[in-house]
PDB file of C-alpha atoms in Angstrom:
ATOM      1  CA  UNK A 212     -70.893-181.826 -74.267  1.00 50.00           C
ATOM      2  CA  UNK A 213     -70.142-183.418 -77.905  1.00 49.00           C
ATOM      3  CA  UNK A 214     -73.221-181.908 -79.178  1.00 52.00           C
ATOM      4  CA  UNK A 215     -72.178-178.601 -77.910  1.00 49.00           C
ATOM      5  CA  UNK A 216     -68.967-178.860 -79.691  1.00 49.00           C
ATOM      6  CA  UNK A 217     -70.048-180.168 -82.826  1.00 56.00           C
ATOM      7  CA  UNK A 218     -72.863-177.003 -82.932  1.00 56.00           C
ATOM      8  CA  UNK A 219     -70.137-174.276 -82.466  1.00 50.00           C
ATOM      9  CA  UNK A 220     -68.097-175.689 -85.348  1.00 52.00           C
ATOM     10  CA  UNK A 221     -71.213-176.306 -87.452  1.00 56.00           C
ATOM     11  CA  UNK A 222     -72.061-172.601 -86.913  1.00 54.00           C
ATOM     12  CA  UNK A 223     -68.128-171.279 -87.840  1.00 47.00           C
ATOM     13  CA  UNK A 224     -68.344-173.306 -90.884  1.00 50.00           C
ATOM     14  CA  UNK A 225     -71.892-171.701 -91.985  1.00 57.00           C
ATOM     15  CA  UNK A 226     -70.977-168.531 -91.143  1.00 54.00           C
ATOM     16  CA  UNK A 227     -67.690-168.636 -93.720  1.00 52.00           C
ATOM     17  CA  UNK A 228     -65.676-167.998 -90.688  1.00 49.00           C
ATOM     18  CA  UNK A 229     -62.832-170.408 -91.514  1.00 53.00           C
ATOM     19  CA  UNK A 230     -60.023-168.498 -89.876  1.00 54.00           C
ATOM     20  CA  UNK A 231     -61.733-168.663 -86.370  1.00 53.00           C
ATOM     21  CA  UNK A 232     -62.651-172.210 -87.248  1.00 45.00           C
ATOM     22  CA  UNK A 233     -58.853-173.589 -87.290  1.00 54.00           C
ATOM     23  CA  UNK A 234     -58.241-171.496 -84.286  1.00 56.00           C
ATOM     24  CA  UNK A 235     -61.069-173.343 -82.411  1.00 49.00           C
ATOM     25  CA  UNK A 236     -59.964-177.261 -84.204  1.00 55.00           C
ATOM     26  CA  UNK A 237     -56.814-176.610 -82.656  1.00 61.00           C
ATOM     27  CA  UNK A 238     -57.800-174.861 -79.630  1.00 57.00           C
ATOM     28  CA  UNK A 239     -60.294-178.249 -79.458  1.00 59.00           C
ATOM     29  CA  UNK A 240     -57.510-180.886 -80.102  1.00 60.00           C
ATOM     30  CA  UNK A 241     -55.406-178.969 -77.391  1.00 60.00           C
ATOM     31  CA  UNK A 242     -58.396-179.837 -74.637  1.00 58.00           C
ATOM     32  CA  UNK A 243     -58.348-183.173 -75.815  1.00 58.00           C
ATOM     33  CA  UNK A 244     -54.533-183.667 -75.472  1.00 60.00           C
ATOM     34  CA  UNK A 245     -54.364-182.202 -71.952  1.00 64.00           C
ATOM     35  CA  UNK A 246     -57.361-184.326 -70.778  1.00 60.00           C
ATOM     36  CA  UNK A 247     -55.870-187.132 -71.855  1.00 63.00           C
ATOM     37  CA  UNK A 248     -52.653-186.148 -70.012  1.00 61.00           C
ATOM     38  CA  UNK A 249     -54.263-185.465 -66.583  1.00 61.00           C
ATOM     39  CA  UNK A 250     -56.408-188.971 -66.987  1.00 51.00           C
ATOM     40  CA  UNK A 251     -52.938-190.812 -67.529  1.00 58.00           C
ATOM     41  CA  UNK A 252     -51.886-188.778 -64.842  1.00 64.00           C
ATOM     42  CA  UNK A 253     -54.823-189.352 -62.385  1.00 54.00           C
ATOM     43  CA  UNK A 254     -54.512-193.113 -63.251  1.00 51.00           C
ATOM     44  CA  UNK A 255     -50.948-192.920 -62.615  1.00 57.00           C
ATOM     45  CA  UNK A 256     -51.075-191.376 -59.224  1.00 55.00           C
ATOM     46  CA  UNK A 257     -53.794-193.795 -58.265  1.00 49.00           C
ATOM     47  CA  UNK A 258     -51.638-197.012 -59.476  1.00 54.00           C
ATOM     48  CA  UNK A 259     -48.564-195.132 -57.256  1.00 55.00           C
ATOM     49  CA  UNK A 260     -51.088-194.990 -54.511  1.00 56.00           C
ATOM     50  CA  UNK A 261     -51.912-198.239 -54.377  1.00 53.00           C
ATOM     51  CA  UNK A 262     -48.933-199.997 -55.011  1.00 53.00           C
ATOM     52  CA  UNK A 263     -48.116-197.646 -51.617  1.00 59.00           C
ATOM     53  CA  UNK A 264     -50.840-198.864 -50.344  1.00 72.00           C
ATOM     54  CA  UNK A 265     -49.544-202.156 -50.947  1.00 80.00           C
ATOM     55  CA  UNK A 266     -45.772-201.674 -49.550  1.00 84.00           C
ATOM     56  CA  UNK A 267     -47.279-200.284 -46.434  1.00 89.00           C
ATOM     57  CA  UNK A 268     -49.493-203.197 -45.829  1.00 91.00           C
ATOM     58  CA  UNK A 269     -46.233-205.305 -46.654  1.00 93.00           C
ATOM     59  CA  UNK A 270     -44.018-203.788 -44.559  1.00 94.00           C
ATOM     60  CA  UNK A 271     -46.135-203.565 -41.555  1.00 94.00           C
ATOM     61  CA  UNK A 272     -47.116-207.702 -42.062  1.00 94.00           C
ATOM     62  CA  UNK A 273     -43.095-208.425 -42.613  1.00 96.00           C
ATOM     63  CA  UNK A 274     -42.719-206.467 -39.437  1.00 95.00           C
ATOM     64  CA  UNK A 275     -45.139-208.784 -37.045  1.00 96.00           C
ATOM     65  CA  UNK A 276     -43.102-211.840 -39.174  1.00 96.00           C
ATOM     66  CA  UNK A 277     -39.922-210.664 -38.045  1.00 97.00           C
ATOM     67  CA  UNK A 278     -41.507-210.217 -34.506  1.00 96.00           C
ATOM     68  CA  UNK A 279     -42.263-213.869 -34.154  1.00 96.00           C
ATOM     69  CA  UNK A 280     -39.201-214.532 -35.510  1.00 97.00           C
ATOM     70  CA  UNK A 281     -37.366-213.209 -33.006  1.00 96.00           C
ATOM     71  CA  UNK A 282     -39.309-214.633 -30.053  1.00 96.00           C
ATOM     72  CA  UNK A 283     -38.743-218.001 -31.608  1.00 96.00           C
ATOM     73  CA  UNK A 284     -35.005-217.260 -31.919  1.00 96.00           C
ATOM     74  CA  UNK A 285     -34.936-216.092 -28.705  1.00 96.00           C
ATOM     75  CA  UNK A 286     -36.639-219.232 -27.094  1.00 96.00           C
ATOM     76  CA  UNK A 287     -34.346-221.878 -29.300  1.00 96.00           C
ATOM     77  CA  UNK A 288     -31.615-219.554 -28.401  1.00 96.00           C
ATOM     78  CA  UNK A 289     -32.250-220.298 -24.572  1.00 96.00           C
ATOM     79  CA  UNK A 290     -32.584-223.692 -25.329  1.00 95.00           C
ATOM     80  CA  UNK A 291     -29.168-224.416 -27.207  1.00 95.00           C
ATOM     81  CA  UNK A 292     -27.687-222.064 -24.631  1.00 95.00           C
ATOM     82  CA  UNK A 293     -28.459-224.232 -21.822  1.00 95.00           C
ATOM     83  CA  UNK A 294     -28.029-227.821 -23.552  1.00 94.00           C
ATOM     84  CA  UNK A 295     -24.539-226.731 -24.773  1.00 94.00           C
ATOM     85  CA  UNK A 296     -23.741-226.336 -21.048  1.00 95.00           C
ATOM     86  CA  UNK A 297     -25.143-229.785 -20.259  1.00 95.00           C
ATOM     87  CA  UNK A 298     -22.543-231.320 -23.343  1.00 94.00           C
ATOM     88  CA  UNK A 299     -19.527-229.415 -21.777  1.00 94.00           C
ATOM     89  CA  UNK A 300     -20.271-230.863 -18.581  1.00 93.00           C
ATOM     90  CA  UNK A 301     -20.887-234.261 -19.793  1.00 92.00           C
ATOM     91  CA  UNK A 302     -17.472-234.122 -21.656  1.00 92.00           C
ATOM     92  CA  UNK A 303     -15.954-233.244 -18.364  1.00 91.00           C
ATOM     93  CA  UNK A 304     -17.731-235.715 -16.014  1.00 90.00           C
ATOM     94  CA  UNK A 305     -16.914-238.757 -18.265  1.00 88.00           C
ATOM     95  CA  UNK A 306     -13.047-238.253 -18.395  1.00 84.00           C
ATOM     96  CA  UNK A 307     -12.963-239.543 -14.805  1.00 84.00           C
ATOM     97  CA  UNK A 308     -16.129-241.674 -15.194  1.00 83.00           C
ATOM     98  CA  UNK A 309     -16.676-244.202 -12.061  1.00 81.00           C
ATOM     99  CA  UNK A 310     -20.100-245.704 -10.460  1.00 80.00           C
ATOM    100  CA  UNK A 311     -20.134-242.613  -7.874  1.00 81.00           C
ATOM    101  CA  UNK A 312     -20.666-239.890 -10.890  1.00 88.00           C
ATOM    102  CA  UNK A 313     -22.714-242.356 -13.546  1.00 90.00           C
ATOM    103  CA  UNK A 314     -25.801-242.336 -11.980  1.00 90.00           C
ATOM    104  CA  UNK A 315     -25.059-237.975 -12.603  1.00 92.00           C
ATOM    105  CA  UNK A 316     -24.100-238.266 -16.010  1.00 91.00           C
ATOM    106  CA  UNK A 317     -26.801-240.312 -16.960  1.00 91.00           C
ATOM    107  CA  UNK A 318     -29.173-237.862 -15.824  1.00 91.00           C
ATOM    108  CA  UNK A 319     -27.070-235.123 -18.144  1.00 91.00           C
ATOM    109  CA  UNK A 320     -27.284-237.747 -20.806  1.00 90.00           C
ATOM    110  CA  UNK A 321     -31.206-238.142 -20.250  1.00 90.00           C
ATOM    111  CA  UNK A 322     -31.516-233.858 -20.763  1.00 90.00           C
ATOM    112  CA  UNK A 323     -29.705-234.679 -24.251  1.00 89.00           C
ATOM    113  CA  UNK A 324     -31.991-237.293 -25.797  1.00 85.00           C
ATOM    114  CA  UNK A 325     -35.013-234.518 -25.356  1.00 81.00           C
ATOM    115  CA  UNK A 326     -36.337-232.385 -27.577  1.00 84.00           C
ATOM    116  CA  UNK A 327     -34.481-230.818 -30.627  1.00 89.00           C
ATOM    117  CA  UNK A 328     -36.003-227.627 -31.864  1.00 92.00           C
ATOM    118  CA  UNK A 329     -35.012-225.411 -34.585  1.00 93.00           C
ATOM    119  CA  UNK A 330     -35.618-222.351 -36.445  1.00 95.00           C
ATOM    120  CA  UNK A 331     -37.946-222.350 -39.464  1.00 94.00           C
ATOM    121  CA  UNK A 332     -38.829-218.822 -40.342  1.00 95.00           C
ATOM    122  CA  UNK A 333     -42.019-217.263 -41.017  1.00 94.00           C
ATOM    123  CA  UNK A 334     -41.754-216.312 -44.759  1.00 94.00           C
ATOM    124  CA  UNK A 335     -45.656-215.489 -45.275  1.00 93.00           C
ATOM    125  CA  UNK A 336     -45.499-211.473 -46.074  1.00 95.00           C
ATOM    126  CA  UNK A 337     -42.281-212.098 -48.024  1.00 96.00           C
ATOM    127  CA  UNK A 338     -43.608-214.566 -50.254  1.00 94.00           C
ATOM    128  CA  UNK A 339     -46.617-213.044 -51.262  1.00 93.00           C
ATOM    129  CA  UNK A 340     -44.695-209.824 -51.791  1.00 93.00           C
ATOM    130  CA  UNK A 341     -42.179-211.690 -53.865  1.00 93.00           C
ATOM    131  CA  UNK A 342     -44.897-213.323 -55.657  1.00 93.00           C
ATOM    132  CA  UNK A 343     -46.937-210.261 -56.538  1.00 91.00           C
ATOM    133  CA  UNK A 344     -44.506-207.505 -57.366  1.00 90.00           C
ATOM    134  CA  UNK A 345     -45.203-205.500 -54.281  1.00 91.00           C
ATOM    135  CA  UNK A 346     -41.580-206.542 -52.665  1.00 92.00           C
ATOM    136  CA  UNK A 347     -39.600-205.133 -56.678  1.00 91.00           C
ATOM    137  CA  UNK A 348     -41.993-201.837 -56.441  1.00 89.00           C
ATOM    138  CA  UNK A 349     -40.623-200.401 -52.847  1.00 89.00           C
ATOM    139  CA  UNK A 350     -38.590-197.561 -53.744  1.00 88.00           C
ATOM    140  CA  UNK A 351     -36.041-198.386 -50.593  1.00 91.00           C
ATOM    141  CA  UNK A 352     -32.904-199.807 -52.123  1.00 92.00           C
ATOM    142  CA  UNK A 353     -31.631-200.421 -48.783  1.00 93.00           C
ATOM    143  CA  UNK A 354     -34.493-201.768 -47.359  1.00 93.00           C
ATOM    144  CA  UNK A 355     -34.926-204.391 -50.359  1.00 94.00           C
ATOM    145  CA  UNK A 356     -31.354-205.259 -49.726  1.00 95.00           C
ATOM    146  CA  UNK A 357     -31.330-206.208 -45.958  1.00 95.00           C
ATOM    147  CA  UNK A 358     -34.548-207.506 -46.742  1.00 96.00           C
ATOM    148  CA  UNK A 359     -33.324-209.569 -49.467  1.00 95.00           C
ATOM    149  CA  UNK A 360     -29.799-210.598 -48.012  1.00 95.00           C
ATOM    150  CA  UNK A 361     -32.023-211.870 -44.410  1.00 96.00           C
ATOM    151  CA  UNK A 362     -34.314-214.275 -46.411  1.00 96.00           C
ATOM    152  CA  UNK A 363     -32.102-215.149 -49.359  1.00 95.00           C
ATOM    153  CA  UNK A 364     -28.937-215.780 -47.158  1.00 94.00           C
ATOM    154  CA  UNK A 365     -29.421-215.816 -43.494  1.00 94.00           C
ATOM    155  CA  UNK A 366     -32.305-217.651 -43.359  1.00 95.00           C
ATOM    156  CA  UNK A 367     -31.338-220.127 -46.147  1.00 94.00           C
ATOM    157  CA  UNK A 368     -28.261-220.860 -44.156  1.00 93.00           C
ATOM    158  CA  UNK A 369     -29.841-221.364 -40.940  1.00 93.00           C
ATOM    159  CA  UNK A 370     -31.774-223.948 -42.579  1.00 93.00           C
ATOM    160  CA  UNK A 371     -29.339-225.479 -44.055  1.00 93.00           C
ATOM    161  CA  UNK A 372     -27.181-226.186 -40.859  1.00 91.00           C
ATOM    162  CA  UNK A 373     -30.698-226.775 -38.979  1.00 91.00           C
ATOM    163  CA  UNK A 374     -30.758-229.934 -40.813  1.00 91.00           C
ATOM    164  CA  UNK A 375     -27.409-230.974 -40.242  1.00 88.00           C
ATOM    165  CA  UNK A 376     -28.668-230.776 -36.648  1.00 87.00           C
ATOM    166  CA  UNK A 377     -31.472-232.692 -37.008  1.00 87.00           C
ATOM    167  CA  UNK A 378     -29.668-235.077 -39.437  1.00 85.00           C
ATOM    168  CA  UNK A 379     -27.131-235.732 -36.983  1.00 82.00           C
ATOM    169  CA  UNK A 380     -29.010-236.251 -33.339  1.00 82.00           C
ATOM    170  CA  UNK A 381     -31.661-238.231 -35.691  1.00 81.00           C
ATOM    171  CA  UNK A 382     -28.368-240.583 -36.145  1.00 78.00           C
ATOM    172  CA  UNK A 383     -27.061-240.903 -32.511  1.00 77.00           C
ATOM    173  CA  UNK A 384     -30.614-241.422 -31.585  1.00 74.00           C
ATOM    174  CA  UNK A 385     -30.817-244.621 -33.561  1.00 75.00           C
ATOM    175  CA  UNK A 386     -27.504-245.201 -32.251  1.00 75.00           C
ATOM    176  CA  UNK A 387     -27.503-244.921 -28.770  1.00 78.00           C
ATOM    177  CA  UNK A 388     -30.432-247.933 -28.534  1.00 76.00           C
ATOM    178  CA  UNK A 389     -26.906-250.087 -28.137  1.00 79.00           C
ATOM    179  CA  UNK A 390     -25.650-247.929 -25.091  1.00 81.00           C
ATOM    180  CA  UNK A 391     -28.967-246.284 -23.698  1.00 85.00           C
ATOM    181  CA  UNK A 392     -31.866-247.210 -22.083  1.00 86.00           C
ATOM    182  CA  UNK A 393     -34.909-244.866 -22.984  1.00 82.00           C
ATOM    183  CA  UNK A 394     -36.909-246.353 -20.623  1.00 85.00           C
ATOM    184  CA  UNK A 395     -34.658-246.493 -17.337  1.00 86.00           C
ATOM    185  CA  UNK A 396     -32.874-242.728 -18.241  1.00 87.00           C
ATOM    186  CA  UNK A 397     -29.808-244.311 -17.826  1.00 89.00           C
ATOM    187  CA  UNK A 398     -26.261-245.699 -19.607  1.00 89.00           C
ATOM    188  CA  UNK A 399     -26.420-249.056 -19.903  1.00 87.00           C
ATOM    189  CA  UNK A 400     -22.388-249.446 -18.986  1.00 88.00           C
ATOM    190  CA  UNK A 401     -19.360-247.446 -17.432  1.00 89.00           C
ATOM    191  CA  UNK A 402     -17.833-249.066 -20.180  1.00 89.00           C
ATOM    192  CA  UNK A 403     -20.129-247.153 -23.417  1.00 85.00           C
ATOM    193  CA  UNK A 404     -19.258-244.009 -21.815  1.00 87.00           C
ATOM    194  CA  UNK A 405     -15.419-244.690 -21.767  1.00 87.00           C
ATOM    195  CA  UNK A 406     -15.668-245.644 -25.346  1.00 86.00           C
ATOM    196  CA  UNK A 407     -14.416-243.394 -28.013  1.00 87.00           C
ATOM    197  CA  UNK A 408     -17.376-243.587 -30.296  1.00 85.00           C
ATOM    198  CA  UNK A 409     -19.920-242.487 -27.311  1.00 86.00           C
ATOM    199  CA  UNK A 410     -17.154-239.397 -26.656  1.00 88.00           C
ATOM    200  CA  UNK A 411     -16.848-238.679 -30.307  1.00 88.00           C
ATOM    201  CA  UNK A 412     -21.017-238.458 -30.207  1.00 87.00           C
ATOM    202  CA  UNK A 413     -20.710-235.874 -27.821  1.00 89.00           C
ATOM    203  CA  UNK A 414     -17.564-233.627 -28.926  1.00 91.00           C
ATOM    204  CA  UNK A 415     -19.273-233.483 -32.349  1.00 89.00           C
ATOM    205  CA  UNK A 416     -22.568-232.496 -30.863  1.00 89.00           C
ATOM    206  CA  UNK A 417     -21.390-230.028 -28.755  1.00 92.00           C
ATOM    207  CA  UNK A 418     -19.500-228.634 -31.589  1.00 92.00           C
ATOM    208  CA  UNK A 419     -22.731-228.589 -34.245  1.00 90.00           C
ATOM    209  CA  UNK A 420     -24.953-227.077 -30.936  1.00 92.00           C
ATOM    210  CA  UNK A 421     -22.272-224.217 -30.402  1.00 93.00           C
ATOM    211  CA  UNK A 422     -21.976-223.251 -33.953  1.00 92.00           C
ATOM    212  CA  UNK A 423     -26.062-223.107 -34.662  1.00 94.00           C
ATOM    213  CA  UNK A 424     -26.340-221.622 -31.007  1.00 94.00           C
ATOM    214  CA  UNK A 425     -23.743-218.499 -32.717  1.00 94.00           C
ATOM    215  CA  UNK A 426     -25.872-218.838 -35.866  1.00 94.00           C
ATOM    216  CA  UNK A 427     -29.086-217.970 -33.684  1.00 95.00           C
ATOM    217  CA  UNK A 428     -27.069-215.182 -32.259  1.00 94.00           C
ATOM    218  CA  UNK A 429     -25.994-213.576 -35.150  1.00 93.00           C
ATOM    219  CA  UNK A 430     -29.576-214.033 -36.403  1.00 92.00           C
ATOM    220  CA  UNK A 431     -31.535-212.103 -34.033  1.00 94.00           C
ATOM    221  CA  UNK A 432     -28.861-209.284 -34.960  1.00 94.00           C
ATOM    222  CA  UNK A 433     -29.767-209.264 -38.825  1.00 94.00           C
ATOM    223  CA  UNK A 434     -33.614-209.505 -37.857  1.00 96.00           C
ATOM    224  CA  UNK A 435     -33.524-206.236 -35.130  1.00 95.00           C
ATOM    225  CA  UNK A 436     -31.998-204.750 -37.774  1.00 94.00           C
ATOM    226  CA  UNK A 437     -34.426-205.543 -40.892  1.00 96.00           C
ATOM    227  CA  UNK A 438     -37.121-204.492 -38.214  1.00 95.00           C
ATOM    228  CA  UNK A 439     -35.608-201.309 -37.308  1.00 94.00           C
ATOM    229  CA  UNK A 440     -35.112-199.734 -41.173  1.00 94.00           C
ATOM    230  CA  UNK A 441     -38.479-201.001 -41.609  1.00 95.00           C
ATOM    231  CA  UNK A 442     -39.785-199.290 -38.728  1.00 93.00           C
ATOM    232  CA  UNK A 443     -38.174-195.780 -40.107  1.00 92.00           C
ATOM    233  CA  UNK A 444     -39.589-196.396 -43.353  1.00 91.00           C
ATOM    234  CA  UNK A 445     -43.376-196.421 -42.050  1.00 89.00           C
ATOM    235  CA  UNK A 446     -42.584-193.355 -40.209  1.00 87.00           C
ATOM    236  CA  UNK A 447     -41.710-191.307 -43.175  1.00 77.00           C
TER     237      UNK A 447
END
């Protein structure tokens, strides 16, 4: 294709036709110019394409995230729901504590000293994306916002108080090897349940398993609704 080029303006030149020459140079650098634009704009419209590529592939992984988000929510959720019941009825039980109900609260007590679970998000789509540009190059303010606000706040803060949680029963754990045997389920004393410390224990655990419990809540609210703008962008 160069060769033919060069042989037409070889043969304009020899034949004296100047005039017709400059016509064609310019005519030539035009071609050049506009190639050049639809390459930069072929390379552009693939790099748009993939980084599309990209956000779709993103969004659908941050959606199955989200997903088992939720059903781990939902499961600690149950699980805070029905162990703050078990602290409100201990509380009530042991303000008229005698040897007929202990053997009853110290089965409640027993359900207490269990397991402690609590939420730890799966970040893996939103890290990566945050790591390689893909999460900065959707073109969804909104999305990137409730996006943004659920890991960067909510989930942050749900941390935070999930080790104040774990901080806390890992304390009365060590603590209650001077009222409670492990191994017989059971208070050792009417007299460690009447005492204020042992109520204190309780009131403040009840409090920290209520407040996390309305955390969760409030969670799986932010997270349906993440899910469902992301859901409306993949339809478009």
């Amino acid at each position: 294709m160069i060769k033919f080029f060069r042989k037409i303006r070889q043969d304009l030149l020899s034949g004296g036709k100047s005039g017709k020459y400059l016509k064609y140079a310019i005519g030539e650098i035009v071609l050049v110019v506009m190639g050049i634009l639809i390459a930069l704009q072929v390379n552009n419209w693939n790099e748009n394409r993939k980084n599309s590529n990209k956000g779709v592939f993103f969004l659908q992984s941050l959606s199955n995230d989200l997903e088992d988000d939720l059903v781990q929510i939902d499961s600690i959720y149950k699980f805070r729901t029905n162990l703050l019941d078990v602290y409100n009825l201990l509380l009530e039980k042991t303000e008229h504590i005698d040897k007929e109900n202990k053997q009853y609260i110290d089965s409640l007590y027993t359900i207490t000293q269990g397991r402690n679970p609590t939420f730890f998000p799966t970040v893996g789509a939103y890290s990566s994306a945050t790591n390689t540009g893909t999460f900065e190059n959707l073109t969804n303010e909104n999305l990137k916002k409730a996006i943004s606000t659920l890991y960067e706040r909510y989930y942050k803060r749900i941390l935070y108080n999930g080790e104040i949680l774990d901080k806390r029963v890992e304390k009365v754990s060590w603590e209650r090897r001077l009222y409670f045997s492990k191994i017989h389920s059971k208070i050792l004393s009417i007299e460690a349940i009447k005492d204020r410390e042992f109520i204190a224990q309780l009131e403040y655990l009840q409090t920290t398993n209520f407040l996390y419990k309305e955390l969760l809540e409030e969670g799986k609210k932010d997270i349906s609704k993440v899910k469902s703008i992301i859901i409306k962008e993949l339809k478009k």
